PDB file of C-alpha atoms in Angstrom:
ATOM      1  CA  MET A   5     -17.255   7.974  -2.440  1.00 54.00           C
ATOM      2  CA  VAL A   6     -18.615  11.314  -1.230  1.00 49.00           C
ATOM      3  CA  GLY A   7     -16.085  13.149  -3.384  1.00 50.00           C
ATOM      4  CA  THR A   8     -17.187  11.190  -6.459  1.00 62.00           C
ATOM      5  CA  ILE A   9     -20.840  12.037  -5.856  1.00 64.00           C
ATOM      6  CA  LEU A  10     -20.049  15.720  -5.353  1.00 52.00           C
ATOM      7  CA  ALA A  11     -17.950  15.770  -8.517  1.00 53.00           C
ATOM      8  CA  PHE A  12     -20.770  14.142 -10.500  1.00 51.00           C
ATOM      9  CA  ILE A  13     -23.335  16.645  -9.211  1.00 69.00           C
ATOM     10  CA  ALA A  14     -20.995  19.564  -9.897  1.00 63.00           C
ATOM     11  CA  GLY A  15     -20.390  18.330 -13.437  1.00 58.00           C
ATOM     12  CA  LEU A  16     -24.122  18.079 -14.139  1.00 62.00           C
ATOM     13  CA  ALA A  17     -24.790  21.505 -12.645  1.00 69.00           C
ATOM     14  CA  LEU A  18     -22.059  23.159 -14.694  1.00 65.00           C
ATOM     15  CA  ALA A  19     -23.269  21.378 -17.816  1.00 63.00           C
ATOM     16  CA  GLY A  20     -26.813  22.647 -17.237  1.00 66.00           C
ATOM     17  CA  VAL A  21     -25.647  26.223 -16.721  1.00 68.00           C
ATOM     18  CA  THR A  22     -23.455  26.062 -19.817  1.00 71.00           C
ATOM     19  CA  PHE A  23     -26.285  24.656 -21.923  1.00 58.00           C
ATOM     20  CA  TRP A  24     -28.628  27.423 -20.744  1.00 67.00           C
ATOM     21  CA  ILE A  25     -26.093  30.223 -21.320  1.00 74.00           C
ATOM     22  CA  SER A  26     -25.167  28.967 -24.786  1.00 68.00           C
ATOM     23  CA  GLY A  27     -28.822  28.924 -25.829  1.00 65.00           C
ATOM     24  CA  GLY A  28     -29.086  25.201 -26.411  1.00 63.00           C
ATOM     25  CA  GLY A  29     -28.618  23.479 -29.725  1.00 64.00           C
ATOM     26  CA  LEU A  30     -25.784  21.231 -30.801  1.00 65.00           C
ATOM     27  CA  LEU A  31     -23.176  23.837 -29.891  1.00 65.00           C
ATOM     28  CA  GLY A  32     -24.612  24.181 -26.404  1.00 62.00           C
ATOM     29  CA  LEU A  33     -24.787  20.420 -26.007  1.00 65.00           C
ATOM     30  CA  GLY A  34     -21.134  20.004 -26.996  1.00 68.00           C
ATOM     31  CA  ALA A  35     -19.988  22.808 -24.710  1.00 67.00           C
ATOM     32  CA  SER A  36     -22.025  21.343 -21.856  1.00 65.00           C
ATOM     33  CA  ALA A  37     -20.380  17.952 -22.280  1.00 71.00           C
ATOM     34  CA  VAL A  38     -16.904  19.482 -22.180  1.00 67.00           C
ATOM     35  CA  VAL A  39     -17.714  21.593 -19.122  1.00 62.00           C
ATOM     36  CA  ALA A  40     -19.277  18.591 -17.371  1.00 66.00           C
ATOM     37  CA  VAL A  41     -16.091  16.553 -17.806  1.00 72.00           C
ATOM     38  CA  LEU A  42     -13.867  19.419 -16.688  1.00 70.00           C
ATOM     39  CA  GLY A  43     -16.095  20.106 -13.702  1.00 62.00           C
ATOM     40  CA  TYR A  44     -16.077  16.455 -12.668  1.00 59.00           C
ATOM     41  CA  VAL A  45     -12.286  16.209 -12.916  1.00 63.00           C
ATOM     42  CA  GLY A  46     -11.734  19.511 -11.120  1.00 61.00           C
ATOM     43  CA  VAL A  47     -14.046  18.793  -8.203  1.00 52.00           C
ATOM     44  CA  SER A  48     -12.677  15.249  -7.901  1.00 56.00           C
ATOM     45  CA  TYR A  49      -9.181  16.670  -7.566  1.00 51.00           C
ATOM     46  CA  LEU A  50     -10.235  19.282  -5.015  1.00 51.00           C
ATOM     47  CA  THR A  51     -12.175  16.816  -2.856  1.00 51.00           C
ATOM     48  CA  ALA A  52      -9.572  14.036  -2.997  1.00 50.00           C
ATOM     49  CA  PRO A  53      -8.241  13.244   0.506  1.00 56.00           C
ATOM     50  CA  GLU A  54      -4.671  14.330   1.219  1.00 60.00           C
ATOM     51  CA  ARG A  55      -2.305  11.382   1.116  1.00 66.00           C
ATOM     52  CA  LYS A  56      -0.249  10.682   4.217  1.00 57.00           C
ATOM     53  CA  ILE A  57       2.984   8.895   5.013  1.00 61.00           C
ATOM     54  CA  GLY A  58       2.718   7.929   8.641  1.00 62.00           C
ATOM     55  CA  GLN A  59       1.385  11.046  10.355  1.00 56.00           C
ATOM     56  CA  LEU A  60       2.813  13.465   7.783  1.00 56.00           C
ATOM     57  CA  LEU A  61       1.120  14.857   4.694  1.00 59.00           C
ATOM     58  CA  ALA A  62       2.802  13.595   1.549  1.00 58.00           C
ATOM     59  CA  SER A  63       2.679  17.089   0.049  1.00 55.00           C
ATOM     60  CA  ALA A  64       4.729  18.426   2.975  1.00 50.00           C
ATOM     61  CA  ILE A  65       7.604  15.984   2.377  1.00 60.00           C
ATOM     62  CA  PRO A  66      10.225  16.304  -0.383  1.00 60.00           C
ATOM     63  CA  ASN A  67       9.312  13.732  -3.050  1.00 63.00           C
ATOM     64  CA  GLY A  68       6.372  12.814  -0.834  1.00 67.00           C
ATOM     65  CA  GLN A  69       4.053  11.833  -3.682  1.00 80.00           C
ATOM     66  CA  GLN A  70       6.686   9.514  -5.179  1.00 80.00           C
ATOM     67  CA  ALA A  71       7.289   7.976  -1.771  1.00 81.00           C
ATOM     68  CA  ALA A  72       3.541   7.490  -1.238  1.00 84.00           C
ATOM     69  CA  ASP A  73       3.188   5.853  -4.667  1.00 87.00           C
ATOM     70  CA  THR A  74       6.092   3.527  -3.897  1.00 87.00           C
ATOM     71  CA  LEU A  75       4.610   2.545  -0.542  1.00 91.00           C
ATOM     72  CA  ASP A  76       1.230   1.853  -2.159  1.00 90.00           C
ATOM     73  CA  ARG A  77       2.853  -0.401  -4.754  1.00 92.00           C
ATOM     74  CA  ALA A  78       4.859  -2.220  -2.093  1.00 94.00           C
ATOM     75  CA  ARG A  79       1.786  -2.834   0.067  1.00 93.00           C
ATOM     76  CA  SER A  80      -0.141  -4.058  -2.966  1.00 95.00           C
ATOM     77  CA  CYS A  81       2.706  -6.437  -3.807  1.00 95.00           C
ATOM     78  CA  VAL A  82       2.717  -7.803  -0.251  1.00 95.00           C
ATOM     79  CA  ASP A  83      -1.069  -8.275  -0.357  1.00 96.00           C
ATOM     80  CA  ASP A  84      -0.807 -10.203  -3.634  1.00 96.00           C
ATOM     81  CA  MET A  85       1.959 -12.350  -2.180  1.00 95.00           C
ATOM     82  CA  GLN A  86      -0.081 -13.159   0.916  1.00 96.00           C
ATOM     83  CA  ARG A  87      -2.989 -14.272  -1.263  1.00 96.00           C
ATOM     84  CA  LEU A  88      -0.664 -16.622  -3.131  1.00 96.00           C
ATOM     85  CA  ILE A  89       0.793 -17.916   0.139  1.00 96.00           C
ATOM     86  CA  ALA A  90      -2.725 -18.738   1.301  1.00 96.00           C
ATOM     87  CA  ARG A  91      -3.087 -20.997  -1.758  1.00 95.00           C
ATOM     88  CA  THR A  92       0.266 -22.720  -1.171  1.00 94.00           C
ATOM     89  CA  LEU A  93      -0.016 -26.212   0.301  1.00 93.00           C
ATOM     90  CA  ASP A  94       3.581 -27.021   1.256  1.00 95.00           C
ATOM     91  CA  PRO A  95       4.429 -25.651   4.742  1.00 95.00           C
ATOM     92  CA  GLN A  96       8.121 -25.135   3.963  1.00 95.00           C
ATOM     93  CA  VAL A  97       7.388 -23.053   0.894  1.00 96.00           C
ATOM     94  CA  ARG A  98       4.829 -21.087   2.896  1.00 95.00           C
ATOM     95  CA  LYS A  99       7.410 -20.384   5.604  1.00 95.00           C
ATOM     96  CA  GLU A 100      10.015 -19.135   3.128  1.00 95.00           C
ATOM     97  CA  ALA A 101       7.445 -16.933   1.420  1.00 95.00           C
ATOM     98  CA  ASP A 102       6.291 -15.589   4.794  1.00 95.00           C
ATOM     99  CA  ASP A 103       9.897 -14.618   5.541  1.00 94.00           C
ATOM    100  CA  ILE A 104       9.911 -12.451   2.405  1.00 93.00           C
ATOM    101  CA  VAL A 105       6.679 -10.790   3.513  1.00 94.00           C
ATOM    102  CA  VAL A 106       8.212 -10.035   6.915  1.00 94.00           C
ATOM    103  CA  ALA A 107      11.434  -8.662   5.389  1.00 93.00           C
ATOM    104  CA  THR A 108       9.512  -6.536   2.894  1.00 93.00           C
ATOM    105  CA  GLY A 109       7.264  -5.290   5.686  1.00 93.00           C
ATOM    106  CA  SER A 110      10.329  -4.160   7.635  1.00 93.00           C
ATOM    107  CA  LEU A 111      11.544  -2.236   4.597  1.00 92.00           C
ATOM    108  CA  ILE A 112       8.106  -0.648   4.164  1.00 91.00           C
ATOM    109  CA  ARG A 113       8.007   0.455   7.804  1.00 91.00           C
ATOM    110  CA  PHE A 114      11.473   1.975   7.519  1.00 90.00           C
ATOM    111  CA  VAL A 115      10.439   4.002   4.477  1.00 87.00           C
ATOM    112  CA  GLU A 116       7.258   5.107   6.255  1.00 85.00           C
ATOM    113  CA  ALA A 117       9.452   6.514   9.022  1.00 86.00           C
ATOM    114  CA  ASN A 118      12.111   7.772   6.572  1.00 84.00           C
ATOM    115  CA  PRO A 119      10.342   8.756   3.328  1.00 85.00           C
ATOM    116  CA  SER A 120      13.579  10.028   1.787  1.00 81.00           C
ATOM    117  CA  SER A 121      14.689   6.379   1.556  1.00 81.00           C
ATOM    118  CA  TYR A 122      11.809   5.481  -0.758  1.00 83.00           C
ATOM    119  CA  ASP A 123      14.166   4.930  -3.697  1.00 88.00           C
ATOM    120  CA  THR A 124      15.532   1.773  -2.048  1.00 89.00           C
ATOM    121  CA  LEU A 125      12.037   0.339  -1.682  1.00 90.00           C
ATOM    122  CA  ARG A 126      11.138   1.364  -5.224  1.00 90.00           C
ATOM    123  CA  HIS A 127      14.205  -0.445  -6.564  1.00 93.00           C
ATOM    124  CA  PHE A 128      13.335  -3.600  -4.637  1.00 93.00           C
ATOM    125  CA  ILE A 129       9.708  -3.625  -5.786  1.00 94.00           C
ATOM    126  CA  ASN A 130      10.564  -2.771  -9.399  1.00 93.00           C
ATOM    127  CA  VAL A 131      13.241  -5.445  -9.685  1.00 93.00           C
ATOM    128  CA  TYR A 132      12.040  -8.212  -7.374  1.00 93.00           C
ATOM    129  CA  GLY A 133       8.364  -7.600  -6.631  1.00 92.00           C
ATOM    130  CA  GLY A 134       6.988  -8.861  -9.919  1.00 92.00           C
ATOM    131  CA  GLN A 135       9.487 -11.726 -10.030  1.00 92.00           C
ATOM    132  CA  SER A 136       8.458 -12.853  -6.544  1.00 94.00           C
ATOM    133  CA  LEU A 137       4.789 -12.946  -7.511  1.00 95.00           C
ATOM    134  CA  LYS A 138       5.555 -14.748 -10.763  1.00 95.00           C
ATOM    135  CA  LEU A 139       7.607 -17.347  -8.884  1.00 95.00           C
ATOM    136  CA  LEU A 140       4.910 -18.052  -6.304  1.00 95.00           C
ATOM    137  CA  ARG A 141       2.145 -18.063  -8.891  1.00 96.00           C
ATOM    138  CA  GLY A 142       4.065 -20.591 -10.971  1.00 96.00           C
ATOM    139  CA  TYR A 143       4.717 -22.823  -7.981  1.00 95.00           C
ATOM    140  CA  VAL A 144       1.063 -22.763  -6.944  1.00 96.00           C
ATOM    141  CA  ASP A 145       0.048 -23.775 -10.472  1.00 95.00           C
ATOM    142  CA  VAL A 146       2.484 -26.713 -10.442  1.00 95.00           C
ATOM    143  CA  GLU A 147       1.479 -27.734  -6.925  1.00 94.00           C
ATOM    144  CA  HIS A 148      -2.209 -27.832  -7.823  1.00 93.00           C
ATOM    145  CA  ALA A 149      -1.592 -29.697 -11.081  1.00 93.00           C
ATOM    146  CA  GLY A 150      -1.376 -33.041  -9.263  1.00 89.00           C
ATOM    147  CA  ALA A 151       2.045 -34.202 -10.521  1.00 92.00           C
ATOM    148  CA  PRO A 152       4.064 -35.136  -7.378  1.00 91.00           C
ATOM    149  CA  ASP A 153       7.400 -35.610  -9.166  1.00 91.00           C
ATOM    150  CA  GLN A 154       7.207 -32.172 -10.765  1.00 93.00           C
ATOM    151  CA  THR A 155       5.986 -30.607  -7.538  1.00 93.00           C
ATOM    152  CA  GLU A 156       9.068 -31.845  -5.654  1.00 93.00           C
ATOM    153  CA  ARG A 157      11.410 -30.345  -8.226  1.00 94.00           C
ATOM    154  CA  ALA A 158       9.447 -27.112  -8.260  1.00 95.00           C
ATOM    155  CA  LYS A 159       9.527 -27.023  -4.460  1.00 94.00           C
ATOM    156  CA  ALA A 160      13.324 -27.243  -4.288  1.00 95.00           C
ATOM    157  CA  GLU A 161      13.799 -24.557  -6.935  1.00 95.00           C
ATOM    158  CA  THR A 162      11.190 -22.279  -5.372  1.00 95.00           C
ATOM    159  CA  ILE A 163      12.630 -22.552  -1.870  1.00 95.00           C
ATOM    160  CA  GLU A 164      16.107 -21.709  -3.142  1.00 95.00           C
ATOM    161  CA  ALA A 165      14.810 -18.626  -4.953  1.00 95.00           C
ATOM    162  CA  LEU A 166      12.686 -17.526  -1.988  1.00 95.00           C
ATOM    163  CA  GLN A 167      15.670 -17.726   0.348  1.00 94.00           C
ATOM    164  CA  VAL A 168      17.663 -15.508  -1.995  1.00 94.00           C
ATOM    165  CA  LEU A 169      14.771 -13.051  -2.197  1.00 92.00           C
ATOM    166  CA  GLU A 170      14.503 -12.894   1.596  1.00 91.00           C
ATOM    167  CA  LYS A 171      18.227 -12.122   1.881  1.00 92.00           C
ATOM    168  CA  THR A 172      17.832  -9.493  -0.825  1.00 93.00           C
ATOM    169  CA  ALA A 173      15.022  -7.746   1.051  1.00 91.00           C
ATOM    170  CA  ALA A 174      17.075  -7.784   4.252  1.00 90.00           C
ATOM    171  CA  GLY A 175      20.067  -6.455   2.316  1.00 90.00           C
ATOM    172  CA  GLU A 176      18.043  -3.597   0.854  1.00 90.00           C
ATOM    173  CA  LEU A 177      16.929  -2.638   4.360  1.00 89.00           C
ATOM    174  CA  SER A 178      20.548  -2.718   5.500  1.00 89.00           C
ATOM    175  CA  HIS A 179      21.534  -0.411   2.619  1.00 84.00           C
ATOM    176  CA  ALA A 180      18.740   2.009   3.505  1.00 82.00           C
ATOM    177  CA  VAL A 181      19.781   2.105   7.166  1.00 85.00           C
ATOM    178  CA  GLU A 182      23.420   2.496   6.135  1.00 85.00           C
ATOM    179  CA  SER A 183      22.528   5.603   4.137  1.00 79.00           C
ATOM    180  CA  LYS A 184      20.835   6.988   7.244  1.00 78.00           C
ATOM    181  CA  ARG A 185      23.906   6.203   9.334  1.00 83.00           C
ATOM    182  CA  LEU A 186      26.248   7.859   6.825  1.00 82.00           C
ATOM    183  CA  ALA A 187      24.102  10.998   6.934  1.00 78.00           C
ATOM    184  CA  LEU A 188      24.337  10.900  10.731  1.00 82.00           C
ATOM    185  CA  SER A 189      28.123  10.577  10.521  1.00 83.00           C
ATOM    186  CA  ALA A 190      28.281  13.587   8.207  1.00 82.00           C
ATOM    187  CA  ASP A 191      26.196  15.643  10.651  1.00 81.00           C
ATOM    188  CA  SER A 192      28.401  14.537  13.533  1.00 86.00           C
ATOM    189  CA  ASP A 193      31.582  15.494  11.676  1.00 82.00           C
ATOM    190  CA  ALA A 194      30.121  18.892  10.814  1.00 84.00           C
ATOM    191  CA  ILE A 195      29.296  19.581  14.469  1.00 88.00           C
ATOM    192  CA  VAL A 196      32.791  18.556  15.573  1.00 85.00           C
ATOM    193  CA  ARG A 197      34.404  20.815  12.964  1.00 85.00           C
ATOM    194  CA  LEU A 198      32.235  23.797  13.890  1.00 86.00           C
ATOM    195  CA  ALA A 199      32.895  23.283  17.601  1.00 85.00           C
ATOM    196  CA  SER A 200      36.646  23.004  17.018  1.00 85.00           C
ATOM    197  CA  MET A 201      36.577  26.382  15.254  1.00 88.00           C
ATOM    198  CA  ASP A 202      35.205  27.839  18.499  1.00 82.00           C
ATOM    199  CA  GLY A 203      37.908  26.144  20.536  1.00 83.00           C
ATOM    200  CA  TYR A 204      35.937  23.112  21.684  1.00 82.00           C
ATOM    201  CA  THR A 205      37.214  19.622  20.938  1.00 77.00           C
ATOM    202  CA  ALA A 206      36.095  16.217  22.139  1.00 68.00           C
ATOM    203  CA  ASP A 207      38.567  14.492  24.436  1.00 64.00           C
ATOM    204  CA  ARG A 208      39.990  11.466  22.633  1.00 55.00           C
ATOM    205  CA  GLU A 209      39.725   9.205  25.669  1.00 52.00           C
ATOM    206  CA  THR A 210      36.046  10.031  26.119  1.00 53.00           C
ATOM    207  CA  ALA A 211      35.278   9.506  22.436  1.00 52.00           C
ATOM    208  CA  ASP A 212      37.073   6.169  22.466  1.00 56.00           C
ATOM    209  CA  GLY A 213      35.114   5.190  25.560  1.00 56.00           C
ATOM    210  CA  TYR A 214      31.804   5.854  23.792  1.00 53.00           C
ATOM    211  CA  ALA A 215      32.954   4.024  20.673  1.00 54.00           C
ATOM    212  CA  ALA A 216      33.924   1.017  22.784  1.00 57.00           C
ATOM    213  CA  GLY A 217      30.522   1.036  24.491  1.00 56.00           C
ATOM    214  CA  GLY A 218      31.994   1.853  27.873  1.00 51.00           C
ATOM    215  CA  ASN A 219      30.231   3.342  30.864  1.00 50.00           C
ATOM    216  CA  THR A 220      28.880   6.789  29.998  1.00 45.00           C
ATOM    217  CA  ALA A 221      29.368   8.250  33.447  1.00 44.00           C
ATOM    218  CA  GLY A 222      32.866   6.836  33.623  1.00 43.00           C
ATOM    219  CA  GLY A 223      33.642   8.349  30.256  1.00 42.00           C
ATOM    220  CA  HIS A 224      32.621  11.793  31.468  1.00 42.00           C
ATOM    221  CA  LYS A 225      34.729  11.494  34.604  1.00 39.00           C
ATOM    222  CA  ALA A 226      37.784  10.195  32.838  1.00 39.00           C
ATOM    223  CA  GLY A 227      37.689  12.570  29.912  1.00 42.00           C
ATOM    224  CA  GLY A 228      35.255  15.450  29.562  1.00 44.00           C
ATOM    225  CA  TYR A 229      36.211  18.045  26.979  1.00 41.00           C
ATOM    226  CA  VAL A 230      38.888  20.562  26.194  1.00 43.00           C
ATOM    227  CA  ALA A 231      37.521  24.083  25.892  1.00 43.00           C
ATOM    228  CA  GLY A 232      39.540  27.208  25.265  1.00 45.00           C
ATOM    229  CA  GLY A 233      42.706  25.522  26.494  1.00 41.00           C
ATOM    230  CA  TYR A 234      41.216  24.366  29.834  1.00 39.00           C
ATOM    231  CA  ALA A 235      40.984  20.643  30.497  1.00 41.00           C
ATOM    232  CA  SER A 236      37.643  19.940  32.133  1.00 42.00           C
ATOM    233  CA  GLY A 237      36.744  16.847  34.092  1.00 44.00           C
ATOM    234  CA  GLY A 238      33.539  16.418  36.040  1.00 43.00           C
ATOM    235  CA  ASN A 239      33.806  19.965  37.507  1.00 45.00           C
ATOM    236  CA  ASP A 240      34.739  23.108  35.538  1.00 47.00           C
ATOM    237  CA  ASP A 241      36.412  24.874  38.508  1.00 46.00           C
ATOM    238  CA  HIS A 242      38.419  21.779  39.317  1.00 43.00           C
ATOM    239  CA  GLY A 243      39.513  21.569  35.695  1.00 42.00           C
ATOM    240  CA  LYS A 244      40.721  25.180  35.752  1.00 42.00           C
ATOM    241  CA  GLU A 245      42.667  24.613  38.967  1.00 42.00           C
ATOM    242  CA  GLN A 246      44.416  21.646  37.399  1.00 42.00           C
ATOM    243  CA  ALA A 247      45.227  23.704  34.323  1.00 40.00           C
TER     244      ALA A 247
END
């Protein structure tokens, strides 16, 4: 609001200066109008608050503006859905719709923490967001029409579709997390390769122990690492003596 007022004042001030410099007349009036618009737009842009994703500035994140736009659209979609849920009378339909809101909220929170995954959320909102709202809006219209036989049929069809949508939202979250895990695996492999070039390799028994969810301390004692040809257990000197 403050930014809008400042932009308006700046536009008027620039228009007045332009009109005075140009000597008035129709030419001065036209130039003043153009300058006023440009001044308003420019000051509005400069005074606009910086958008954030979580605690980070959107401008400081790769594709941050696109991610912020996607999050805004997703939140707006959830808000619209909650308004429709509030108008829904049947408790079972409300529950299924609430499940979609929860699943979508989980996806939104993941993207807030991992903005690079915004494309998954954008796909879900683009493909299913509008359809979800259309479905609920149609059901609410039928429910409030006062035709019990049609309402029952609409209820069954709506619940089936809502259950599929909830699974879809959960699946999209799983895909987003999977992409994160694959990136982690790539980083892990890179570290292992670099370490092996320096003569350090993870002991197979220890790695298998971690993969199996075994005791961490036990894994260290049983395995350790192999470095420069020396097998190391819990104590480096002891490992050298054994070697």
